[in-house]
Short mmCIF file of C-alpha atoms and ligand atoms in Angstrom, two decimals:
data_model
loop_
_atom_site.label_atom_id
_atom_site.label_comp_id
_atom_site.label_asym_id
_atom_site.label_seq_id
_atom_site.Cartn_x
_atom_site.Cartn_y
_atom_site.Cartn_z
CA UNK A 221 12.34 -45.33 4.31
CA UNK A 222 10.60 -47.50 6.88
CA UNK A 223 11.94 -45.77 9.94
CA UNK A 224 9.59 -46.90 12.66
CA UNK A 225 7.95 -49.99 11.29
CA UNK A 226 6.40 -51.07 14.58
CA UNK A 227 6.21 -47.93 16.57
CA UNK A 228 3.57 -48.94 19.09
CA UNK A 229 5.58 -49.49 22.22
CA UNK A 230 5.79 -46.00 23.55
CA UNK A 231 2.05 -45.86 24.00
CA UNK A 232 2.08 -48.42 26.77
CA UNK A 233 3.65 -45.89 29.08
CA UNK A 234 1.28 -43.02 28.75
CA UNK A 235 -2.06 -44.07 27.40
CA UNK A 236 -3.30 -47.01 29.47
CA UNK A 237 -4.89 -50.11 27.99
CA UNK A 238 -7.87 -48.63 26.21
CA UNK A 239 -5.61 -46.31 24.31
CA UNK A 240 -3.39 -49.17 23.18
CA UNK A 241 -6.40 -51.21 22.19
CA UNK A 242 -7.89 -48.37 20.25
CA UNK A 243 -4.66 -47.88 18.37
CA UNK A 244 -4.34 -51.57 17.56
CA UNK A 245 -7.91 -51.78 16.32
CA UNK A 246 -7.73 -48.61 14.28
CA UNK A 247 -4.29 -49.44 12.91
CA UNK A 248 -5.40 -52.80 11.59
CA UNK A 249 -8.75 -51.50 10.33
CA UNK A 250 -6.88 -48.80 8.43
CA UNK A 251 -4.99 -51.49 6.57
CA UNK A 252 -7.96 -52.38 4.41
CA UNK A 253 -9.81 -49.06 4.64
CA UNK A 254 -7.96 -47.82 1.58
CA UNK A 255 -8.74 -50.90 -0.53
CA UNK A 256 -12.36 -51.04 0.53
CA UNK A 257 -12.87 -47.35 -0.26
CA UNK A 258 -13.94 -46.49 3.27
CA UNK A 259 -11.81 -43.38 3.00
CA UNK A 260 -12.98 -40.40 1.02
CA UNK A 261 -12.09 -36.76 0.63
CA UNK A 262 -14.15 -33.66 1.33
CA UNK A 263 -13.20 -30.24 0.02
CA UNK A 264 -13.41 -26.92 1.85
CA UNK A 265 -13.64 -23.75 -0.27
CA UNK A 266 -11.03 -21.00 0.05
CA UNK A 267 -12.21 -17.49 -0.76
CA UNK A 268 -10.20 -14.63 -2.22
CA UNK A 269 -10.54 -11.82 0.38
CA UNK A 270 -10.42 -9.10 -2.26
CA UNK A 271 -12.91 -10.41 -4.79
CA UNK A 272 -14.99 -12.84 -2.76
CA UNK A 273 -14.54 -15.54 -5.39
CA UNK A 274 -13.43 -19.15 -5.03
CA UNK A 275 -9.66 -19.37 -5.29
CA UNK A 276 -9.15 -22.96 -4.19
CA UNK A 277 -10.15 -25.85 -1.95
CA UNK A 278 -8.44 -27.84 0.79
CA UNK A 279 -8.82 -31.61 0.60
CA UNK A 280 -9.55 -33.27 3.96
CA UNK A 281 -9.77 -37.01 4.63
CA UNK A 282 -12.82 -38.72 6.06
CA UNK A 283 -13.12 -42.32 7.26
CA UNK A 284 -16.44 -44.02 7.70
CA UNK A 285 -15.89 -47.52 9.10
CA UNK A 286 -18.77 -50.04 8.75
CA UNK A 287 -18.81 -50.99 12.44
CA UNK A 288 -16.58 -48.47 14.26
CA UNK A 289 -18.45 -45.57 12.66
CA UNK A 290 -16.94 -42.20 11.82
CA UNK A 291 -13.29 -41.88 12.80
CA UNK A 292 -11.94 -38.32 12.60
CA UNK A 293 -8.59 -37.54 10.93
CA UNK A 294 -7.26 -36.21 14.24
CA UNK A 295 -7.53 -39.83 15.45
CA UNK A 296 -6.41 -41.88 12.45
CA UNK A 297 -3.71 -39.65 10.91
CA UNK A 298 -1.39 -39.89 13.98
CA UNK A 299 -1.94 -43.66 14.07
CA UNK A 300 -1.19 -43.94 10.34
CA UNK A 301 2.03 -42.04 10.96
CA UNK A 302 3.03 -44.55 13.63
CA UNK A 303 2.17 -47.63 11.60
CA UNK A 304 3.77 -46.52 8.34
CA UNK A 305 0.44 -46.21 6.52
CA UNK A 306 0.64 -42.45 6.13
CA UNK A 307 2.48 -42.63 2.82
CA UNK A 308 -0.30 -44.67 1.28
CA UNK A 309 -2.86 -42.18 2.58
CA UNK A 310 -0.80 -39.24 1.34
CA UNK A 311 -0.46 -40.75 -2.14
CA UNK A 312 -4.12 -41.64 -2.25
CA UNK A 313 -5.24 -38.11 -1.31
CA UNK A 314 -2.79 -36.59 -3.78
CA UNK A 315 -4.08 -38.78 -6.58
CA UNK A 316 -7.75 -38.31 -5.71
CA UNK A 317 -7.44 -34.54 -5.36
CA UNK A 318 -5.77 -34.07 -8.75
CA UNK A 319 -8.25 -36.40 -10.40
CA UNK A 320 -11.10 -34.44 -8.80
CA UNK A 321 -9.92 -31.07 -10.17
CA UNK A 322 -10.02 -32.51 -13.68
CA UNK A 323 -13.35 -34.18 -13.08
CA UNK A 324 -14.90 -30.92 -11.83
CA UNK A 325 -13.60 -29.22 -14.92
CA UNK A 326 -15.33 -31.77 -17.15
CA UNK A 327 -18.52 -30.76 -15.35
CA UNK A 328 -17.94 -27.02 -15.79
CA UNK A 329 -16.85 -26.49 -12.20
CA UNK A 330 -13.60 -24.52 -12.14
CA UNK A 331 -11.55 -24.95 -8.99
CA UNK A 332 -8.28 -23.03 -9.48
CA UNK A 333 -6.14 -24.81 -6.88
CA UNK A 334 -6.40 -27.88 -4.66
CA UNK A 335 -4.40 -28.01 -1.40
CA UNK A 336 -3.35 -31.40 -0.04
CA UNK A 337 -2.09 -32.06 3.50
CA UNK A 338 1.20 -33.93 3.59
CA UNK A 339 2.50 -35.51 6.79
CA UNK A 340 5.98 -34.77 8.14
CA UNK A 341 6.63 -38.52 8.12
CA UNK A 342 5.92 -38.74 4.38
CA UNK A 343 7.97 -35.64 3.79
CA UNK A 344 11.30 -37.23 4.63
CA UNK A 345 10.75 -39.85 1.90
CA UNK A 346 12.96 -39.06 -1.07
CA UNK A 347 10.27 -40.45 -3.38
CA UNK A 348 7.82 -37.62 -2.69
CA UNK A 349 8.82 -35.16 -5.45
CA UNK A 350 8.69 -37.94 -8.07
CA UNK A 351 5.36 -39.11 -6.73
CA UNK A 352 3.95 -35.60 -7.06
CA UNK A 353 5.34 -35.21 -10.56
CA UNK A 354 3.89 -38.48 -11.79
CA UNK A 355 0.42 -37.72 -10.41
CA UNK A 356 0.46 -34.34 -12.21
CA UNK A 357 1.48 -36.09 -15.41
CA UNK A 358 -1.11 -38.81 -14.96
CA UNK A 359 -3.94 -36.25 -14.97
CA UNK A 360 -2.17 -33.68 -17.13
CA UNK A 361 -2.67 -31.10 -14.40
CA UNK A 362 -0.63 -27.87 -14.37
CA UNK A 363 1.61 -27.77 -11.27
CA UNK A 364 0.22 -24.33 -10.32
CA UNK A 365 -3.10 -26.03 -9.65
CA UNK A 366 -1.68 -28.03 -6.73
CA UNK A 367 -0.49 -26.84 -3.32
CA UNK A 368 1.12 -29.05 -0.69
CA UNK A 369 0.39 -28.11 2.94
CA UNK A 370 3.17 -28.85 5.39
CA UNK A 371 3.35 -28.19 9.09
CA UNK A 372 5.95 -26.11 10.84
CA UNK A 373 7.61 -29.26 12.13
CA UNK A 374 8.42 -30.23 8.53
CA UNK A 375 9.50 -26.78 7.56
CA UNK A 376 11.86 -26.42 10.49
CA UNK A 377 13.59 -29.78 10.12
CA UNK A 378 17.24 -29.39 9.35
CA UNK A 379 17.85 -32.79 7.73
CA UNK A 380 19.09 -32.78 4.13
CA UNK A 381 16.23 -35.03 2.86
CA UNK A 382 13.54 -32.59 3.92
CA UNK A 383 15.43 -29.58 2.58
CA UNK A 384 16.00 -31.36 -0.74
CA UNK A 385 12.32 -32.29 -0.93
CA UNK A 386 11.15 -28.75 -0.29
CA UNK A 387 13.36 -27.43 -3.09
CA UNK A 388 12.49 -30.25 -5.49
CA UNK A 389 8.77 -29.75 -4.94
CA UNK A 390 9.02 -26.00 -5.49
CA UNK A 391 11.04 -26.65 -8.64
CA UNK A 392 8.17 -28.72 -10.02
CA UNK A 393 6.07 -25.58 -9.72
CA UNK A 394 3.51 -26.69 -7.14
CA UNK A 395 2.69 -24.40 -4.23
CA UNK A 396 4.07 -24.94 -0.73
CA UNK A 397 1.98 -23.77 2.19
CA UNK A 398 2.99 -23.70 5.84
CA UNK A 399 -0.05 -24.92 7.74
CA UNK A 400 -1.08 -24.06 11.31
CA UNK A 401 1.29 -21.13 11.31
CA UNK A 402 1.99 -19.76 14.77
CA UNK A 403 1.45 -23.01 16.68
CA UNK A 404 4.94 -24.44 16.15
CA UNK A 405 8.39 -23.20 16.81
CA UNK A 406 9.41 -21.50 13.58
CA UNK A 407 12.43 -19.36 13.68
CA UNK A 408 11.67 -16.34 11.57
CA UNK A 409 15.05 -16.33 9.90
CA UNK A 410 14.55 -19.93 8.79
CA UNK A 411 11.04 -19.17 7.60
CA UNK A 412 12.39 -16.52 5.25
CA UNK A 413 14.78 -19.05 3.69
CA UNK A 414 12.13 -21.64 2.90
CA UNK A 415 10.72 -21.83 -0.63
CA UNK A 416 7.17 -21.20 0.60
CA UNK A 417 4.40 -19.73 -1.55
CA UNK A 418 1.90 -19.37 1.29
CA UNK A 419 1.46 -19.33 5.05
CA UNK A 420 -1.71 -20.44 6.71
CA UNK A 421 -2.58 -18.86 10.06
CA UNK A 422 -3.98 -21.34 12.54
CA UNK A 423 -7.61 -21.12 13.55
CA UNK A 424 -6.71 -20.61 17.22
CA UNK A 425 -5.48 -17.09 16.51
CA UNK A 426 -8.72 -15.78 15.14
CA UNK A 427 -11.03 -17.66 17.51
CA UNK A 428 -10.96 -14.90 20.12
CA UNK A 429 -10.13 -12.02 17.90
CA UNK A 430 -12.55 -9.65 19.55
CA UNK A 431 -11.60 -10.35 23.16
CA UNK A 432 -8.00 -11.45 23.01
CA UNK A 433 -5.61 -8.78 21.88
CA UNK A 434 -2.60 -11.13 21.82
CA UNK A 435 -4.23 -13.38 19.19
CA UNK A 436 -4.93 -10.37 17.05
CA UNK A 437 -1.32 -9.27 17.38
CA UNK A 438 -0.06 -12.66 16.19
CA UNK A 439 -2.46 -12.74 13.25
CA UNK A 440 -1.52 -9.22 12.25
CA UNK A 441 2.22 -9.99 12.52
CA UNK A 442 1.81 -13.17 10.45
CA UNK A 443 -0.01 -11.26 7.72
CA UNK A 444 2.74 -8.65 7.63
CA UNK A 445 5.47 -11.31 7.50
CA UNK A 446 3.72 -12.92 4.54
CA UNK A 447 3.43 -9.59 2.80
CA UNK A 448 7.07 -8.73 3.32
CA UNK A 449 8.08 -12.16 2.03
CA UNK A 450 5.84 -11.65 -0.98
CA UNK A 451 3.78 -14.78 -0.35
CA UNK A 452 0.06 -15.37 0.13
CA UNK A 453 -1.52 -15.45 3.57
CA UNK A 454 -4.48 -17.74 4.26
CA UNK A 455 -6.55 -17.73 7.45
CA UNK A 456 -8.48 -20.86 8.40
CA UNK A 457 -11.43 -21.17 10.77
CA UNK A 458 -13.31 -18.02 9.73
CA UNK A 459 -16.75 -18.46 11.31
CA UNK A 460 -18.19 -14.96 11.62
CA UNK A 461 -18.59 -11.88 9.51
CA UNK A 462 -16.70 -9.79 12.08
CA UNK A 463 -13.64 -12.00 11.58
CA UNK A 464 -13.91 -11.63 7.83
CA UNK A 465 -14.08 -7.85 8.09
CA UNK A 466 -11.08 -7.71 10.39
CA UNK A 467 -8.99 -10.03 8.21
CA UNK A 468 -9.85 -8.02 5.11
CA UNK A 469 -8.73 -4.85 6.90
CA UNK A 470 -5.47 -6.50 7.90
CA UNK A 471 -4.83 -7.49 4.30
CA UNK A 472 -5.17 -11.27 4.53
CA UNK A 473 -5.35 -12.74 1.00
CA UNK A 474 -7.40 -15.90 1.37
CA UNK A 475 -10.15 -16.89 3.82
CA UNK A 476 -11.40 -20.34 4.75
CA UNK A 477 -13.92 -21.51 7.32
CA UNK A 478 -17.49 -22.44 8.19
CA UNK A 479 -18.61 -18.85 7.46
CA UNK A 480 -18.21 -19.72 3.76
CA UNK A 481 -18.65 -23.46 3.81
CA UNK A 482 -18.05 -26.66 5.69
CA UNK A 483 -15.86 -29.17 3.87
CA UNK A 484 -18.05 -30.55 1.06
CA UNK A 485 -18.35 -33.83 -0.82
CA UNK A 486 -17.01 -33.37 -4.36
CA UNK A 487 -20.46 -33.60 -5.89
CA UNK A 488 -21.79 -30.69 -3.82
CA UNK A 489 -19.21 -28.21 -5.12
CA UNK A 490 -21.23 -27.13 -8.12
CA UNK A 491 -24.37 -26.59 -6.00
CA UNK A 492 -22.37 -24.56 -3.50
CA UNK A 493 -20.86 -22.42 -6.26
CA UNK A 494 -24.30 -21.74 -7.70
CA UNK A 495 -25.58 -20.59 -4.31
CA UNK A 496 -22.46 -18.65 -3.29
CA UNK A 497 -22.80 -14.90 -3.86
CA UNK A 498 -19.86 -13.45 -5.76
P1 C2E B 254 -6.00 -28.75 9.31
O1 C2E B 254 -5.13 -29.06 8.15
O2 C2E B 254 -5.62 -27.58 10.16
O3 C2E B 254 -7.47 -28.61 8.71
C1 C2E B 254 -8.43 -27.70 9.20
C2 C2E B 254 -9.42 -28.36 10.12
O4 C2E B 254 -10.30 -27.37 10.64
C3 C2E B 254 -10.29 -29.38 9.43
O5 C2E B 254 -10.62 -30.38 10.38
C4 C2E B 254 -11.53 -28.56 9.08
O6 C2E B 254 -12.69 -29.34 8.88
C5 C2E B 254 -11.64 -27.69 10.30
N1 C2E B 254 -12.33 -26.42 10.03
C6 C2E B 254 -12.44 -25.77 8.86
N2 C2E B 254 -13.11 -24.61 9.00
C7 C2E B 254 -13.45 -24.51 10.30
C8 C2E B 254 -14.17 -23.53 11.08
O7 C2E B 254 -14.62 -22.49 10.59
N3 C2E B 254 -14.31 -23.77 12.41
C9 C2E B 254 -13.82 -24.90 12.99
N4 C2E B 254 -14.02 -25.06 14.30
N5 C2E B 254 -13.13 -25.85 12.30
C10 C2E B 254 -12.95 -25.65 10.96
P2 C2E B 254 -10.54 -31.94 10.02
O8 C2E B 254 -11.06 -32.15 8.64
O9 C2E B 254 -11.17 -32.67 11.16
O10 C2E B 254 -9.00 -32.23 9.99
C11 C2E B 254 -8.23 -32.17 11.15
C12 C2E B 254 -6.76 -32.25 10.84
O11 C2E B 254 -6.43 -33.57 10.35
C13 C2E B 254 -6.33 -31.30 9.73
O12 C2E B 254 -6.10 -30.04 10.29
C14 C2E B 254 -5.08 -31.97 9.22
O13 C2E B 254 -3.98 -31.65 10.03
C15 C2E B 254 -5.40 -33.45 9.42
N6 C2E B 254 -5.80 -34.05 8.14
C16 C2E B 254 -7.04 -34.11 7.58
N7 C2E B 254 -7.00 -34.78 6.41
C17 C2E B 254 -5.70 -35.14 6.21
C18 C2E B 254 -4.99 -35.86 5.17
O14 C2E B 254 -5.55 -36.29 4.16
N8 C2E B 254 -3.64 -36.02 5.34
C19 C2E B 254 -2.98 -35.53 6.43
N9 C2E B 254 -1.64 -35.74 6.53
N10 C2E B 254 -3.60 -34.86 7.41
C20 C2E B 254 -4.95 -34.66 7.31
CA1 CA B 255 -4.31 -28.17 6.37
CA1 CA B 256 -4.54 -25.75 8.99
CA1 CA B 257 -5.31 -25.95 12.14
#
């Protein structure tokens, strides 16, 4: 489904010329970034709050362009969504991530689960469940070892394609995580109907834990919702020990953030595991 093949026009109104130029340059550079292996993935550890052991990693894209330099995903992912390149990026990261889990294993590095970010744009493609299935088969990877992260905007869409995809993906046996929880517009009744295995509380809610009571209230409520739904709760952006302690007290299941590790190149995972106290 090529819905918005040339979706550039609306930027002329709001962004001014430099913005348009940037988007044109980045959009066309992205076209061969994939072929020329300028894109790579880094992996951020996720820690089990109860045992302090590694329970998974999140795969995050990085783009180092030879002349433009480092371009962050917050810049190129939205452009890729506009230009129709996001499906290629999604498939590439899915394939790479599954391949990496197997490759780690061959090197005695056991990473239980890899989480892959999937764009809302890619999510309305009816091909997605089959694409996921064939990557799992390609690497002979158990579906429980893969989690797909979706945003609230995907989860709350009412169109039949998205609903069918959510069900089909759950039926394969892979995990489904709602990312950036609390920043969107989820209706709680709809949330309870979705076939989620995990919710992921956005970093913004634990940033000012100590000073901002309202953030704490949201985080606490999200953890309780997850518990009542019988699904895992992850918190991202854990940077300090005080946040860890608080989240452990609240009963959060999985912790992720700079306090444990920055996102790492695949080859550094075994070094990090050796140094990480468990
Ligand atoms: P996200 O999915 O919410 O990913 C978490 C972001 O927070 C990552 O930024 C990560 O590096 C950063 N982070 C992790 N721990 C900490 C911490 O303790 N403190 C702070 N301040 N930040 C932390 P990153 O890698 O720049 O990615 C930004 C966003 O770009 C991601 O947000 C995700 O929405 C998107 N993204 C990245 N890679 C992909 C991809 O391959 N596909 C898609 N569709 N989106 C991607
Ligand atoms: Ca994510
Ligand atoms: Ca997130
Ligand atoms: Ca986030």
